PDB file of C-alpha atoms in Angstrom:
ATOM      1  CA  UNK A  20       3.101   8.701 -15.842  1.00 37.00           C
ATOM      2  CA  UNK A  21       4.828   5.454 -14.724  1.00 39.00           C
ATOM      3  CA  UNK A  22       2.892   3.113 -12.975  1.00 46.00           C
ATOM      4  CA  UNK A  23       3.082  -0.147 -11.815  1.00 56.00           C
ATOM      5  CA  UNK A  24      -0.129  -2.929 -12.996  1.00 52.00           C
ATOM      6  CA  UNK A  25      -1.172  -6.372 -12.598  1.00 45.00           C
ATOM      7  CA  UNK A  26      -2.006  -8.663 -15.745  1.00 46.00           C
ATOM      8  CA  UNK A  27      -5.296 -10.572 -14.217  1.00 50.00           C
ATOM      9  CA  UNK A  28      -7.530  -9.359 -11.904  1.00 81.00           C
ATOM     10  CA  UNK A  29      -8.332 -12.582 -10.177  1.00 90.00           C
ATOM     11  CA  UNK A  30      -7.392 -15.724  -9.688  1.00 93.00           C
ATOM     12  CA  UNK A  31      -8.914 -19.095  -8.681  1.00 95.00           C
ATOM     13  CA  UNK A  32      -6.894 -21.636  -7.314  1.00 96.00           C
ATOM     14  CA  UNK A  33      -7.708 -25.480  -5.477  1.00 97.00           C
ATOM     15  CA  UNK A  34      -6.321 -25.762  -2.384  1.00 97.00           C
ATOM     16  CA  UNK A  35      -2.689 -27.429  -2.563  1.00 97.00           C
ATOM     17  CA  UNK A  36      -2.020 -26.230  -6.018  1.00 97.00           C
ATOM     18  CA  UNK A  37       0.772 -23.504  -6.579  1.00 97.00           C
ATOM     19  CA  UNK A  38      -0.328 -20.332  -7.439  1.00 97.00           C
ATOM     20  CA  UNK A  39       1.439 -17.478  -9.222  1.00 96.00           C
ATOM     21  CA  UNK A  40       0.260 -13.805 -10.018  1.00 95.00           C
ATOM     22  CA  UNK A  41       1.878 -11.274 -12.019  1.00 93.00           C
ATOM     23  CA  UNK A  42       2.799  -7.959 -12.129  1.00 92.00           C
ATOM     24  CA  UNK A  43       3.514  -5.642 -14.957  1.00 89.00           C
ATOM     25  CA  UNK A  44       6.260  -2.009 -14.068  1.00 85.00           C
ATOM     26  CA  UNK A  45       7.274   0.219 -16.111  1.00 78.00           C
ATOM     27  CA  UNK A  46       9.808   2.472 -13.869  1.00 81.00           C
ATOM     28  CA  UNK A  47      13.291   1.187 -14.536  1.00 79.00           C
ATOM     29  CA  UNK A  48      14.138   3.631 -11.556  1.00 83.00           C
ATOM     30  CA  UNK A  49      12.456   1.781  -8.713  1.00 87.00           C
ATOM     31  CA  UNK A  50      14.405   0.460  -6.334  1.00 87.00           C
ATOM     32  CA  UNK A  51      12.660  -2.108  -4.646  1.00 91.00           C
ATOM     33  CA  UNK A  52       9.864  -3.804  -5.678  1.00 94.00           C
ATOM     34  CA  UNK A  53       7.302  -5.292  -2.982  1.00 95.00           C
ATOM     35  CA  UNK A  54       4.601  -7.756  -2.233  1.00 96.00           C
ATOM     36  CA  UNK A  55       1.772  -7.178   0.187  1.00 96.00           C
ATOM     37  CA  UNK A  56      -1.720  -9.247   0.819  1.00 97.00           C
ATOM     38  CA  UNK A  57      -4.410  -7.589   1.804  1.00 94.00           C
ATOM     39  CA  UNK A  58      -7.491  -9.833   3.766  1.00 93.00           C
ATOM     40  CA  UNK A  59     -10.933  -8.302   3.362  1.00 89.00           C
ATOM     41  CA  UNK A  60     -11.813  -5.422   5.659  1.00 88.00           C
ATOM     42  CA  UNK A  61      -8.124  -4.821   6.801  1.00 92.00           C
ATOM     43  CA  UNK A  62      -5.004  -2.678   5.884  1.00 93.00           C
ATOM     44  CA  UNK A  63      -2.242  -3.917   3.325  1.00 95.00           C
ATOM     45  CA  UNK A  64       0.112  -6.639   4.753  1.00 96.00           C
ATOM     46  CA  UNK A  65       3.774  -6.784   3.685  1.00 95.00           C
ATOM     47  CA  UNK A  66       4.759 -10.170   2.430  1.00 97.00           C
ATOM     48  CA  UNK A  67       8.433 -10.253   0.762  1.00 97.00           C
ATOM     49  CA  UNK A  68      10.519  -7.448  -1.359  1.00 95.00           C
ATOM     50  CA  UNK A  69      12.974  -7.388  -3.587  1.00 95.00           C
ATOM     51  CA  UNK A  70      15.789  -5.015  -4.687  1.00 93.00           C
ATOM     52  CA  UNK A  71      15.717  -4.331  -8.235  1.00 92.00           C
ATOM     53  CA  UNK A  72      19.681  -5.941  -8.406  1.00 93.00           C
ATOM     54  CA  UNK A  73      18.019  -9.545  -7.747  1.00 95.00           C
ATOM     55  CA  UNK A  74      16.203 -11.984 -10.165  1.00 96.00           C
ATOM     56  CA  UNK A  75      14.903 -14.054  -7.019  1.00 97.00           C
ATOM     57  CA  UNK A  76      14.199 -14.047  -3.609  1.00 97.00           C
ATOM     58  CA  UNK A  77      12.324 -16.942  -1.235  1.00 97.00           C
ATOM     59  CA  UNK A  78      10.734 -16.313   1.979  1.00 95.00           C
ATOM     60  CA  UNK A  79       8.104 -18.564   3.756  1.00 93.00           C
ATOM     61  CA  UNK A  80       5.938 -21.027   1.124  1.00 96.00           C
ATOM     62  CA  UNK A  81       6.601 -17.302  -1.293  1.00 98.00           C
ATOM     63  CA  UNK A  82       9.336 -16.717  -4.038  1.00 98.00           C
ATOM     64  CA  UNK A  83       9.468 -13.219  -5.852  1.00 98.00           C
ATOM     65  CA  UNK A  84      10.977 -13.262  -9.405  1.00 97.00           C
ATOM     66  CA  UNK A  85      11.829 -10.474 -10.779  1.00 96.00           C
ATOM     67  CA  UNK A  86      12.210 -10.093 -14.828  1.00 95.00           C
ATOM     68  CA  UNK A  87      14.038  -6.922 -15.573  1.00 91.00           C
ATOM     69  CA  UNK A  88      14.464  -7.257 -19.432  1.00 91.00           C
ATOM     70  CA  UNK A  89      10.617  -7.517 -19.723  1.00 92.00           C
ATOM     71  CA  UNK A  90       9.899  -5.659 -16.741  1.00 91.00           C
ATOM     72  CA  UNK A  91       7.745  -8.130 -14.923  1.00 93.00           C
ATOM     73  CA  UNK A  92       7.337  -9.499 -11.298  1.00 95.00           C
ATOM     74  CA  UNK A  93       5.159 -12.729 -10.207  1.00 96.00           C
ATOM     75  CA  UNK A  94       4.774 -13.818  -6.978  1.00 97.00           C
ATOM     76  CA  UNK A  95       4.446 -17.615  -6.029  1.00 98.00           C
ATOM     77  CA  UNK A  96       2.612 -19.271  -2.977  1.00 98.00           C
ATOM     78  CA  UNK A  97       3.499 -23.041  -2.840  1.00 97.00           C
ATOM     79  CA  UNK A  98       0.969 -25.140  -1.917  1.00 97.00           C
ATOM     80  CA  UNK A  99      -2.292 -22.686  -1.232  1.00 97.00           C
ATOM     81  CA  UNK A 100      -3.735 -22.723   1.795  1.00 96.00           C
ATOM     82  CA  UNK A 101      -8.046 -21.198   2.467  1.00 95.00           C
ATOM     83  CA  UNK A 102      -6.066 -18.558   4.407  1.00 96.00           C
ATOM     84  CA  UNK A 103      -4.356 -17.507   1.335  1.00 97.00           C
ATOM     85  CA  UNK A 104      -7.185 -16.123  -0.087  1.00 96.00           C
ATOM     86  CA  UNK A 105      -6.966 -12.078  -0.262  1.00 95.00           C
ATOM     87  CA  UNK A 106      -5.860  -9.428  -2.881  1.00 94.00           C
ATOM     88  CA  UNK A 107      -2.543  -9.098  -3.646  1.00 96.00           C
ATOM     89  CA  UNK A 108      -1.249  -6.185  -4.640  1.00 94.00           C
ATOM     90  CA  UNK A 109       2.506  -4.859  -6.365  1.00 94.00           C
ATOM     91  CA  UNK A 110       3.983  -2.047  -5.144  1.00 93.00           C
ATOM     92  CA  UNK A 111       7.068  -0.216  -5.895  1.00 90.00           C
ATOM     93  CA  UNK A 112       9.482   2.393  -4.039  1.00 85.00           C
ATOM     94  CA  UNK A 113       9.263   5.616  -6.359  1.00 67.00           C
ATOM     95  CA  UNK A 114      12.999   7.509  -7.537  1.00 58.00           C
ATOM     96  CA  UNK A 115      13.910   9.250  -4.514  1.00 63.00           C
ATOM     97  CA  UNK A 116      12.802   5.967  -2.428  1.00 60.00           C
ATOM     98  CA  UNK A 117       9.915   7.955  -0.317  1.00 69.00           C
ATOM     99  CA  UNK A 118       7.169   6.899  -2.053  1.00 77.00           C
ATOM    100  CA  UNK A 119       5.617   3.715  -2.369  1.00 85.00           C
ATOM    101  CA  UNK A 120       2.899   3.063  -5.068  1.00 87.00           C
ATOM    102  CA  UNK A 121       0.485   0.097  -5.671  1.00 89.00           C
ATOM    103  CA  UNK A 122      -0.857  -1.373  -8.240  1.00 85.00           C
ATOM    104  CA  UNK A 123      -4.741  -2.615  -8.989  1.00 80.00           C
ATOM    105  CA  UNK A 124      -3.799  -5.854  -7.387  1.00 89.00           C
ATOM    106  CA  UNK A 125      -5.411  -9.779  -7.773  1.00 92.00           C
ATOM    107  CA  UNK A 126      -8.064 -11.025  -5.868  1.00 93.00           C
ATOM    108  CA  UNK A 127      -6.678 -14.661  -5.011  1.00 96.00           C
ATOM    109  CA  UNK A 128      -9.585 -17.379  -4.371  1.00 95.00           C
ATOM    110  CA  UNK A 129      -8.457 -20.863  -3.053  1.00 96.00           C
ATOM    111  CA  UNK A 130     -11.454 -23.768  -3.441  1.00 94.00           C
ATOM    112  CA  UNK A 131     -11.148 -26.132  -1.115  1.00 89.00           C
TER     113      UNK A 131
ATOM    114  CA  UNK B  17       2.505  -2.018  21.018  1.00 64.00           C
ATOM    115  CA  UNK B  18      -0.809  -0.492  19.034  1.00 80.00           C
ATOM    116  CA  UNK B  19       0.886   0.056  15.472  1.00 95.00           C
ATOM    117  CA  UNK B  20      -0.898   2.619  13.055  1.00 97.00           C
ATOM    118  CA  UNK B  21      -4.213   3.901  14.837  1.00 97.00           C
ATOM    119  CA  UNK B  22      -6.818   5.704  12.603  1.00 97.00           C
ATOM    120  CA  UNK B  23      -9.544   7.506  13.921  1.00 97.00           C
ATOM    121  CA  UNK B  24     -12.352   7.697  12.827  1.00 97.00           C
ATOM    122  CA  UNK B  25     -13.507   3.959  11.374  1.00 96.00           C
ATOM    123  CA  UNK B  26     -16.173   5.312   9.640  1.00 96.00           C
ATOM    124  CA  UNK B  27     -17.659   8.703   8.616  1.00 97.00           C
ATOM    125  CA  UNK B  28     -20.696  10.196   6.473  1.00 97.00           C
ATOM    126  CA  UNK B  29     -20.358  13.693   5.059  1.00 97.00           C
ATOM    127  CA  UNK B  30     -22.284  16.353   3.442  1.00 98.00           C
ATOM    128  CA  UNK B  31     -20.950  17.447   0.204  1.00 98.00           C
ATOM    129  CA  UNK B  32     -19.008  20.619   1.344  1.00 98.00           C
ATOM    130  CA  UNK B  33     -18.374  19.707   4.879  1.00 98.00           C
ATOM    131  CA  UNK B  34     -14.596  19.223   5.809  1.00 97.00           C
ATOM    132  CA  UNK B  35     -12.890  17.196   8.155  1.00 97.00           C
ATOM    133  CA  UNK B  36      -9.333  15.266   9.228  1.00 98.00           C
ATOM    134  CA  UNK B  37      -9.056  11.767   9.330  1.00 98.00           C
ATOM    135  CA  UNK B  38      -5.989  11.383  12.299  1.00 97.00           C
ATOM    136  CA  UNK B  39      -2.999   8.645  11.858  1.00 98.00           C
ATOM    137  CA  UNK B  40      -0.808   7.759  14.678  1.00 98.00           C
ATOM    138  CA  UNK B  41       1.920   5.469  15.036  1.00 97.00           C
ATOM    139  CA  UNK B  42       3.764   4.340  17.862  1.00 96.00           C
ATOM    140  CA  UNK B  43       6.482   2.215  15.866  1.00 95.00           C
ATOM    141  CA  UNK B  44       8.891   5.293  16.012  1.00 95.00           C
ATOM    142  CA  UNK B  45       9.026   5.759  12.093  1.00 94.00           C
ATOM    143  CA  UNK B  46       9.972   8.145  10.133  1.00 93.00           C
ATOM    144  CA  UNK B  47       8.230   8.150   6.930  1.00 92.00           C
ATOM    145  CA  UNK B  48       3.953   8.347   6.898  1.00 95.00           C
ATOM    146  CA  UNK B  49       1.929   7.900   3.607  1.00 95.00           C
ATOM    147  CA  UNK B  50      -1.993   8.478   3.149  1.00 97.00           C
ATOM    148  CA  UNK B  51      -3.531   6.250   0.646  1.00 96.00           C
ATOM    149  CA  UNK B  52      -6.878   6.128  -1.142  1.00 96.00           C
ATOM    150  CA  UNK B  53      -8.522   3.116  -2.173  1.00 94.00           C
ATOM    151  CA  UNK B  54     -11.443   2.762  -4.549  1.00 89.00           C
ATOM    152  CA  UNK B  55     -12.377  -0.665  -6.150  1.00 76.00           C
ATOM    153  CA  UNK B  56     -10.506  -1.662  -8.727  1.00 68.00           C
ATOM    154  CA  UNK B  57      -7.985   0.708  -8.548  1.00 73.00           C
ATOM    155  CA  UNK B  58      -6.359  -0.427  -5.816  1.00 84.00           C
ATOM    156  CA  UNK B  59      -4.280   1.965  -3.456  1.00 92.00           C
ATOM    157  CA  UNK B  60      -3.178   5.397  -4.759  1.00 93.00           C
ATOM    158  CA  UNK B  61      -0.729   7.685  -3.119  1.00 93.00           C
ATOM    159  CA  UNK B  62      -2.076  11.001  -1.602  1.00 96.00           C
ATOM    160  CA  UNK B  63       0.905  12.612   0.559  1.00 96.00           C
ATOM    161  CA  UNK B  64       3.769  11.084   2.240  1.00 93.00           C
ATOM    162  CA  UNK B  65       5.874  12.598   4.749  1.00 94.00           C
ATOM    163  CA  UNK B  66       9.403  11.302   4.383  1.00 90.00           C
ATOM    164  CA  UNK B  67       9.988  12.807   8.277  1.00 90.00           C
ATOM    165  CA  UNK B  68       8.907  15.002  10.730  1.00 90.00           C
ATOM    166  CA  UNK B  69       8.895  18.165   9.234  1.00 90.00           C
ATOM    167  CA  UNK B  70       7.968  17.292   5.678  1.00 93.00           C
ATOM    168  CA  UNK B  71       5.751  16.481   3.282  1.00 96.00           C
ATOM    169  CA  UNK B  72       4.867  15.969  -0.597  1.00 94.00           C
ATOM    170  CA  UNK B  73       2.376  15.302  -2.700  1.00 94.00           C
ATOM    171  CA  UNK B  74       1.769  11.859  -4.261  1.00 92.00           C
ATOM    172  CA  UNK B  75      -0.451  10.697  -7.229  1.00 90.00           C
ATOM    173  CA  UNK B  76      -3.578  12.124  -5.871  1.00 95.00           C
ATOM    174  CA  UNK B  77      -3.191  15.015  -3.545  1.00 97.00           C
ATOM    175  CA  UNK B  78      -5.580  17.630  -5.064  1.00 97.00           C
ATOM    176  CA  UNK B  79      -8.679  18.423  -2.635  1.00 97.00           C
ATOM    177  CA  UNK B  80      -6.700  17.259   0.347  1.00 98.00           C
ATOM    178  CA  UNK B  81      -4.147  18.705   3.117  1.00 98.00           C
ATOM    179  CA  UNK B  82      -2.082  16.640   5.273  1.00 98.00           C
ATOM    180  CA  UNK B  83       0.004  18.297   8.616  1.00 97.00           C
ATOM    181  CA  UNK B  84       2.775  15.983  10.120  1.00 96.00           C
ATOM    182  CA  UNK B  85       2.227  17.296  13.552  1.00 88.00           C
ATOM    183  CA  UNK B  86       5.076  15.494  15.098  1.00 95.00           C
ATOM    184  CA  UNK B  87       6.653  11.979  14.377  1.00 96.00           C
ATOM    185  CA  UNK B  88       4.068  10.157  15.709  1.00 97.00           C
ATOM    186  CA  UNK B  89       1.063  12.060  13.801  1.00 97.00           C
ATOM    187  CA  UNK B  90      -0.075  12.585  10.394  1.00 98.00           C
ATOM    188  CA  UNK B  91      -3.462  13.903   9.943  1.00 98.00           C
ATOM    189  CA  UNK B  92      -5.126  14.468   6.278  1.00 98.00           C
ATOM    190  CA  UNK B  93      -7.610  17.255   5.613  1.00 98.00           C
ATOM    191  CA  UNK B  94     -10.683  17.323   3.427  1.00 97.00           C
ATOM    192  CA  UNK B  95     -11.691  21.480   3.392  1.00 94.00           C
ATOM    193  CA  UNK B  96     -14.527  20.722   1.276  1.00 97.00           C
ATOM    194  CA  UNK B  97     -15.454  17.011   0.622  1.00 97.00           C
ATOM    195  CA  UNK B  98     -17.009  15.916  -3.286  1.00 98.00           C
ATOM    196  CA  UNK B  99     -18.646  12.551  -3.523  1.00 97.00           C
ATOM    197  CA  UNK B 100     -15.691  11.546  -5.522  1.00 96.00           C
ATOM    198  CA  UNK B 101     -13.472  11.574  -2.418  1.00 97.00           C
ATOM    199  CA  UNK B 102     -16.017   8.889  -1.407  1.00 97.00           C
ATOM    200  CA  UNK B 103     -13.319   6.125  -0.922  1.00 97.00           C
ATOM    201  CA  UNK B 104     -11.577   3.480   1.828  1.00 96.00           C
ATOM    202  CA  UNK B 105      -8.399   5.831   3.498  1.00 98.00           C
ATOM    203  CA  UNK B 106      -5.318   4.048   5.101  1.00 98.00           C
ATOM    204  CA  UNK B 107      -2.504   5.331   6.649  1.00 98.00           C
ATOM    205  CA  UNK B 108       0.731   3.866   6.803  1.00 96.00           C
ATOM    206  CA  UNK B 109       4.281   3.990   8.026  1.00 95.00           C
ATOM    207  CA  UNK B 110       8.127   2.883   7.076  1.00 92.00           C
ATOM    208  CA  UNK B 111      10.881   2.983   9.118  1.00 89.00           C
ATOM    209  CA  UNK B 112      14.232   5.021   7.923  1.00 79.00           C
ATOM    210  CA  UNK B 113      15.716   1.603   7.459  1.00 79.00           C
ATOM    211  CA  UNK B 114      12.965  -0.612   6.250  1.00 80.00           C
ATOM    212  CA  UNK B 115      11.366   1.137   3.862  1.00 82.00           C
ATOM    213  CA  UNK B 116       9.661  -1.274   2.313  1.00 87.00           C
ATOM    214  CA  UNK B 117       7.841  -2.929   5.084  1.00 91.00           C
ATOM    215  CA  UNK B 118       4.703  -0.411   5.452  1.00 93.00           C
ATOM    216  CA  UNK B 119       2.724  -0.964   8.353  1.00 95.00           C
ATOM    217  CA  UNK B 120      -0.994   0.334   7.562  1.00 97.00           C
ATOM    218  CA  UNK B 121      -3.822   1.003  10.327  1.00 97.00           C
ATOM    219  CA  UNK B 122      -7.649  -0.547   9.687  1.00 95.00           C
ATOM    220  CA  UNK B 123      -8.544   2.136   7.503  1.00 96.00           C
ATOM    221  CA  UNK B 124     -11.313   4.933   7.331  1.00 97.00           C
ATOM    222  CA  UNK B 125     -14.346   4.586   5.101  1.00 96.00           C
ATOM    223  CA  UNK B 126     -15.765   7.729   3.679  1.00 97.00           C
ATOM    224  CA  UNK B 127     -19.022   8.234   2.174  1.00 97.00           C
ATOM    225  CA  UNK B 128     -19.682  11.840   0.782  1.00 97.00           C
ATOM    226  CA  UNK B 129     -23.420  12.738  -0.118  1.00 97.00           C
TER     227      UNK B 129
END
């Protein structure tokens, strides 16, 4: 079935530097597409969405872009911070907008 | 203000046993989900309940149950646990006109032996 799945596994970034991690979907159908970070030992945070009429969308230090022709989403943190450091995850709102499903998501390191 | 409560944290089973892992929110949502997350798969869908009343099955419902007792609560039953169903459970809510935004409690992890 349709899923939605993340290019890299992890990623190691020095503190300061931008980082960016990507996402891979294959419904066309979805609706929204979403960001959440998830800190060890803890449930899923939301970070930023965006509905599947927009390329881009900025929130706090975060910009979503969203690639419809190649069906790809990244997320960008501006200058990393040590409390950046988590798993990211993709997630998407299904057809009838209900459902929301994940992807494998990117464990994020920042070096100080 | 508590957010998503689960109950319990953690629990140890006995292949066969069954139990319910509770979810309560006090956010006033509609919609509840139960997830599943093993490592490197990162969270799959179980059963959402799009509002009081209802419920359907996501990616992964076989070998589970789920009852939305009321708005607040949505519980998810194991009726005879595997060691496959061995996994980190989270519940989590929307409201009708955020839907995006999921709030998720701490978790449960389940260990099945």
């Amino acid at each position: 079935g349709e899923s939605v799945g993340l290019h890299l596994p992890t990623l190691s970034v020095q503190e300061g530097d931008n980082s960016i991690i990507n996402c891979a979907y294959s419904n066309s159908a979805s609706d929204y597409f979403i960001w959440y970070k998830q800190e060890s030992g803890k449930g899923p945070q939301f970070i930023i969405d965006i509905r599947s009429n927009m390329d881009k969308r900025q929130g706090q230090r975060v910009t979503v872009l969203l690639n419809k022709t190649v069906k790809h989403l990244s997320l960008q943190i501006a200058a990393t911070q040590p409390g950046d450091s988590a798993v990211y995850f993709c997630a998407e709102n299904g057809d009838n907008n209900n459902d929301m499903r994940f992807g494998a998501g990117t464990r994020l390191t920042v070096k100080p | 203000n508590a957010g998503v409560t689960q109950t319990p944290k953690f629990q140890v089973l006995k292949t066969g046993q069954s139990m319910t892992l509770q979810c309560a929110q006090d956010m006033n949502h509609n919609s509840m989900y139960w997830y599943r997350q093993d490592p490197g798969m990162g969270l799959r869908l179980i059963y959402y309940s799009a509002s009081e009343g209802t419920t359907d099955k996501g990616e992964v419902p076989n070998g589970y149950n789920v009852s939305r007792l009321n708005k607040r609560e949505f519980s998810l039953r194991l009726e005879s646990a595997a060691p496959s169903q061995t996994s980190v459970y989270f519940c989590a809510s929307t409201s009708y006109w955020v839907r995006t935004e999921a709030f998720f409690g701490q978790g449960t992890r389940l260990t099945v032996v």
